[in-house]
Amino acid sequence: MWRGGPPERIAAWGMIAASVLTIFAADPDGYVQVEYAVLAIDVALLALLVALAIVADRRWTLWAAGFHLVGVLTPIAFMLSPTAIRFAYAWMQGFWAYPTLTALLAGTIAYRRRVKRGTAGRSWRPFSRRSARTRPAVPPAG
């Protein structure tokens, strides 16, 4: 969180907030049924990661959003098949956090390497032709 650029910091704070909120929203009995409060938190984090993937000049954001999307789809699959094994649902629900965090870690490492080389470039994508012309052309960041 302290070593990344603005997109990495925003994602890290979003993931921390989602983790803390999930602790309070989760049912202590766990995985008996779909937990809609946890699903809402996951959807909010997905919205943040998708927004970062759209506006940040980073490749890792797309990977993180994709991994988290699979995690969000897990309870939806459980809704469609409530007879599924609770262990499989619990395992799949938590599993996708690790690839999402790994994408953030890889993006932070890539950013630090670019800073060290002096080629960090911009953090955000230009959204107009004018802003694209006024900034130097930098290849998309990690």
PDB file of C-alpha atoms in Angstrom:
ATOM      1  CA  MET A   1       0.000   0.000   0.000  1.00  0.00           C
ATOM      2  CA  TRP A   2       2.832   2.421   0.786  1.00  0.00           C
ATOM      3  CA  ARG A   3       5.011   1.471  -2.148  1.00  0.00           C
ATOM      4  CA  GLY A   4       2.505   1.635  -4.992  1.00  0.00           C
ATOM      5  CA  GLY A   5       1.276   4.520  -7.060  1.00  0.00           C
ATOM      6  CA  PRO A   6      -2.205   6.028  -6.759  1.00  0.00           C
ATOM      7  CA  PRO A   7      -4.043   3.105  -8.444  1.00  0.00           C
ATOM      8  CA  GLU A   8      -2.273   0.568  -6.242  1.00  0.00           C
ATOM      9  CA  ARG A   9      -3.071   2.539  -3.103  1.00  0.00           C
ATOM     10  CA  ILE A  10      -6.721   2.937  -3.994  1.00  0.00           C
ATOM     11  CA  ALA A  11      -7.037  -0.795  -4.683  1.00  0.00           C
ATOM     12  CA  ALA A  12      -5.212  -1.696  -1.460  1.00  0.00           C
ATOM     13  CA  TRP A  13      -7.440   0.538   0.658  1.00  0.00           C
ATOM     14  CA  GLY A  14     -10.521  -0.851  -1.109  1.00  0.00           C
ATOM     15  CA  MET A  15      -9.432  -4.425  -0.404  1.00  0.00           C
ATOM     16  CA  ILE A  16      -8.700  -3.616   3.238  1.00  0.00           C
ATOM     17  CA  ALA A  17     -12.070  -1.914   3.656  1.00  0.00           C
ATOM     18  CA  ALA A  18     -13.871  -4.856   2.020  1.00  0.00           C
ATOM     19  CA  SER A  19     -12.043  -7.312   4.284  1.00  0.00           C
ATOM     20  CA  VAL A  20     -12.920  -5.409   7.461  1.00  0.00           C
ATOM     21  CA  LEU A  21     -16.550  -4.926   6.422  1.00  0.00           C
ATOM     22  CA  THR A  22     -16.827  -8.619   5.556  1.00  0.00           C
ATOM     23  CA  ILE A  23     -15.757  -9.568   9.082  1.00  0.00           C
ATOM     24  CA  PHE A  24     -18.741  -7.663  10.467  1.00  0.00           C
ATOM     25  CA  ALA A  25     -21.190  -8.665   7.735  1.00  0.00           C
ATOM     26  CA  ALA A  26     -20.431 -12.391   7.577  1.00  0.00           C
ATOM     27  CA  ASP A  27     -22.712 -14.877   9.286  1.00  0.00           C
ATOM     28  CA  PRO A  28     -20.877 -16.619  12.134  1.00  0.00           C
ATOM     29  CA  ASP A  29     -22.476 -19.946  11.143  1.00  0.00           C
ATOM     30  CA  GLY A  30     -21.010 -19.413   7.682  1.00  0.00           C
ATOM     31  CA  TYR A  31     -21.900 -20.653   4.238  1.00  0.00           C
ATOM     32  CA  VAL A  32     -25.312 -22.077   5.099  1.00  0.00           C
ATOM     33  CA  GLN A  33     -26.828 -19.817   2.465  1.00  0.00           C
ATOM     34  CA  VAL A  34     -25.703 -16.949   0.276  1.00  0.00           C
ATOM     35  CA  GLU A  35     -24.731 -14.012   2.435  1.00  0.00           C
ATOM     36  CA  TYR A  36     -26.177 -11.003   0.669  1.00  0.00           C
ATOM     37  CA  ALA A  37     -24.338  -8.432   2.796  1.00  0.00           C
ATOM     38  CA  VAL A  38     -20.998 -10.022   1.901  1.00  0.00           C
ATOM     39  CA  LEU A  39     -22.087 -10.224  -1.737  1.00  0.00           C
ATOM     40  CA  ALA A  40     -22.905  -6.493  -1.679  1.00  0.00           C
ATOM     41  CA  ILE A  41     -19.438  -5.726  -0.283  1.00  0.00           C
ATOM     42  CA  ASP A  42     -17.852  -7.889  -2.978  1.00  0.00           C
ATOM     43  CA  VAL A  43     -19.875  -6.177  -5.708  1.00  0.00           C
ATOM     44  CA  ALA A  44     -18.774  -2.766  -4.388  1.00  0.00           C
ATOM     45  CA  LEU A  45     -15.131  -3.874  -4.477  1.00  0.00           C
ATOM     46  CA  LEU A  46     -15.682  -5.239  -7.984  1.00  0.00           C
ATOM     47  CA  ALA A  47     -17.051  -1.849  -9.059  1.00  0.00           C
ATOM     48  CA  LEU A  48     -13.938  -0.170  -7.638  1.00  0.00           C
ATOM     49  CA  LEU A  49     -11.603  -2.605  -9.412  1.00  0.00           C
ATOM     50  CA  VAL A  50     -13.463  -2.254 -12.726  1.00  0.00           C
ATOM     51  CA  ALA A  51     -13.345   1.543 -12.417  1.00  0.00           C
ATOM     52  CA  LEU A  52      -9.597   1.324 -11.785  1.00  0.00           C
ATOM     53  CA  ALA A  53      -9.210  -0.973 -14.786  1.00  0.00           C
ATOM     54  CA  ILE A  54     -10.944   1.658 -16.921  1.00  0.00           C
ATOM     55  CA  VAL A  55      -9.145   4.773 -15.710  1.00  0.00           C
ATOM     56  CA  ALA A  56      -5.758   3.568 -14.454  1.00  0.00           C
ATOM     57  CA  ASP A  57      -2.861   3.161 -16.832  1.00  0.00           C
ATOM     58  CA  ARG A  58      -2.032  -0.263 -15.396  1.00  0.00           C
ATOM     59  CA  ARG A  59      -2.444  -3.801 -16.727  1.00  0.00           C
ATOM     60  CA  TRP A  60      -2.751  -5.504 -13.340  1.00  0.00           C
ATOM     61  CA  THR A  61      -6.078  -3.769 -12.677  1.00  0.00           C
ATOM     62  CA  LEU A  62      -7.791  -5.788 -15.401  1.00  0.00           C
ATOM     63  CA  TRP A  63      -6.438  -9.030 -13.938  1.00  0.00           C
ATOM     64  CA  ALA A  64      -7.535  -8.072 -10.425  1.00  0.00           C
ATOM     65  CA  ALA A  65     -11.023  -7.150 -11.629  1.00  0.00           C
ATOM     66  CA  GLY A  66     -11.290 -10.416 -13.563  1.00  0.00           C
ATOM     67  CA  PHE A  67     -10.205 -12.546 -10.619  1.00  0.00           C
ATOM     68  CA  HIS A  68     -12.569 -10.735  -8.295  1.00  0.00           C
ATOM     69  CA  LEU A  69     -15.414 -11.116 -10.800  1.00  0.00           C
ATOM     70  CA  VAL A  70     -15.058 -14.901 -10.566  1.00  0.00           C
ATOM     71  CA  GLY A  71     -15.227 -14.569  -6.786  1.00  0.00           C
ATOM     72  CA  VAL A  72     -18.425 -12.520  -7.087  1.00  0.00           C
ATOM     73  CA  LEU A  73     -19.950 -15.099  -9.419  1.00  0.00           C
ATOM     74  CA  THR A  74     -19.371 -17.878  -6.872  1.00  0.00           C
ATOM     75  CA  PRO A  75     -22.326 -16.994  -4.597  1.00  0.00           C
ATOM     76  CA  ILE A  76     -24.473 -16.434  -7.681  1.00  0.00           C
ATOM     77  CA  ALA A  77     -23.664 -20.002  -8.777  1.00  0.00           C
ATOM     78  CA  PHE A  78     -24.548 -21.182  -5.270  1.00  0.00           C
ATOM     79  CA  MET A  79     -27.905 -19.365  -5.544  1.00  0.00           C
ATOM     80  CA  LEU A  80     -28.628 -21.295  -8.723  1.00  0.00           C
ATOM     81  CA  SER A  81     -27.615 -24.594  -7.136  1.00  0.00           C
ATOM     82  CA  PRO A  82     -28.264 -24.396  -3.395  1.00  0.00           C
ATOM     83  CA  THR A  83     -27.625 -28.126  -3.009  1.00  0.00           C
ATOM     84  CA  ALA A  84     -23.964 -27.589  -3.814  1.00  0.00           C
ATOM     85  CA  ILE A  85     -21.490 -28.710  -1.217  1.00  0.00           C
ATOM     86  CA  ARG A  86     -20.968 -25.967   1.388  1.00  0.00           C
ATOM     87  CA  PHE A  87     -17.251 -26.710   1.605  1.00  0.00           C
ATOM     88  CA  ALA A  88     -16.818 -26.130  -2.137  1.00  0.00           C
ATOM     89  CA  TYR A  89     -18.761 -22.871  -1.892  1.00  0.00           C
ATOM     90  CA  ALA A  90     -16.702 -21.710   1.097  1.00  0.00           C
ATOM     91  CA  TRP A  91     -13.433 -22.657  -0.566  1.00  0.00           C
ATOM     92  CA  MET A  92     -14.260 -20.976  -3.883  1.00  0.00           C
ATOM     93  CA  GLN A  93     -15.566 -17.888  -2.118  1.00  0.00           C
ATOM     94  CA  GLY A  94     -12.262 -17.300  -0.363  1.00  0.00           C
ATOM     95  CA  PHE A  95      -9.898 -18.630  -3.014  1.00  0.00           C
ATOM     96  CA  TRP A  96     -10.254 -15.762  -5.496  1.00  0.00           C
ATOM     97  CA  ALA A  97      -8.969 -13.192  -3.019  1.00  0.00           C
ATOM     98  CA  TYR A  98      -5.460 -14.623  -3.393  1.00  0.00           C
ATOM     99  CA  PRO A  99      -5.101 -14.144  -7.181  1.00  0.00           C
ATOM    100  CA  THR A 100      -6.615 -10.654  -6.778  1.00  0.00           C
ATOM    101  CA  LEU A 101      -4.030  -9.765  -4.124  1.00  0.00           C
ATOM    102  CA  THR A 102      -1.296 -11.344  -6.255  1.00  0.00           C
ATOM    103  CA  ALA A 103      -2.259  -9.083  -9.169  1.00  0.00           C
ATOM    104  CA  LEU A 104      -2.000  -6.063  -6.848  1.00  0.00           C
ATOM    105  CA  LEU A 105       1.387  -7.257  -5.590  1.00  0.00           C
ATOM    106  CA  ALA A 106       2.677  -7.797  -9.139  1.00  0.00           C
ATOM    107  CA  GLY A 107       1.434  -4.348 -10.144  1.00  0.00           C
ATOM    108  CA  THR A 108       3.117  -2.734  -7.155  1.00  0.00           C
ATOM    109  CA  ILE A 109       6.406  -4.507  -7.858  1.00  0.00           C
ATOM    110  CA  ALA A 110       6.253  -3.446 -11.513  1.00  0.00           C
ATOM    111  CA  TYR A 111       5.506   0.138 -10.472  1.00  0.00           C
ATOM    112  CA  ARG A 112       8.469   0.204  -8.063  1.00  0.00           C
ATOM    113  CA  ARG A 113      10.765  -1.106 -10.798  1.00  0.00           C
ATOM    114  CA  ARG A 114       9.576   1.616 -13.169  1.00  0.00           C
ATOM    115  CA  VAL A 115      10.104   4.269 -10.475  1.00  0.00           C
ATOM    116  CA  LYS A 116      13.615   2.953  -9.881  1.00  0.00           C
ATOM    117  CA  ARG A 117      14.384   3.130 -13.634  1.00  0.00           C
ATOM    118  CA  GLY A 118      12.773   6.561 -13.897  1.00  0.00           C
ATOM    119  CA  THR A 119      10.113   5.367 -16.353  1.00  0.00           C
ATOM    120  CA  ALA A 120       7.063   5.347 -14.048  1.00  0.00           C
ATOM    121  CA  GLY A 121       4.997   7.430 -16.484  1.00  0.00           C
ATOM    122  CA  ARG A 122       1.450   8.425 -15.731  1.00  0.00           C
ATOM    123  CA  SER A 123      -0.963   6.687 -13.400  1.00  0.00           C
ATOM    124  CA  TRP A 124      -4.175   7.528 -15.239  1.00  0.00           C
ATOM    125  CA  ARG A 125      -5.236   7.156 -18.857  1.00  0.00           C
ATOM    126  CA  PRO A 126      -5.967  10.260 -20.890  1.00  0.00           C
ATOM    127  CA  PHE A 127      -9.600  10.396 -21.971  1.00  0.00           C
ATOM    128  CA  SER A 128      -9.404  12.997 -24.686  1.00  0.00           C
ATOM    129  CA  ARG A 129      -7.254  13.457 -27.764  1.00  0.00           C
ATOM    130  CA  ARG A 130      -6.071  16.764 -26.376  1.00  0.00           C
ATOM    131  CA  SER A 131      -4.829  15.244 -23.100  1.00  0.00           C
ATOM    132  CA  ALA A 132      -3.193  12.396 -25.017  1.00  0.00           C
ATOM    133  CA  ARG A 133      -1.279  14.928 -27.170  1.00  0.00           C
ATOM    134  CA  THR A 134      -0.106  16.995 -24.235  1.00  0.00           C
ATOM    135  CA  ARG A 135       1.456  14.069 -22.416  1.00  0.00           C
ATOM    136  CA  PRO A 136       4.436  12.091 -23.604  1.00  0.00           C
ATOM    137  CA  ALA A 137       3.684   8.691 -25.071  1.00  0.00           C
ATOM    138  CA  VAL A 138       4.381   6.083 -22.422  1.00  0.00           C
ATOM    139  CA  PRO A 139       3.648   2.399 -22.908  1.00  0.00           C
ATOM    140  CA  PRO A 140       0.943   0.969 -20.629  1.00  0.00           C
ATOM    141  CA  ALA A 141       2.250   0.244 -17.169  1.00  0.00           C
ATOM    142  CA  GLY A 142       2.362  -3.143 -15.391  1.00  0.00           C
TER     143      GLY A 142
END
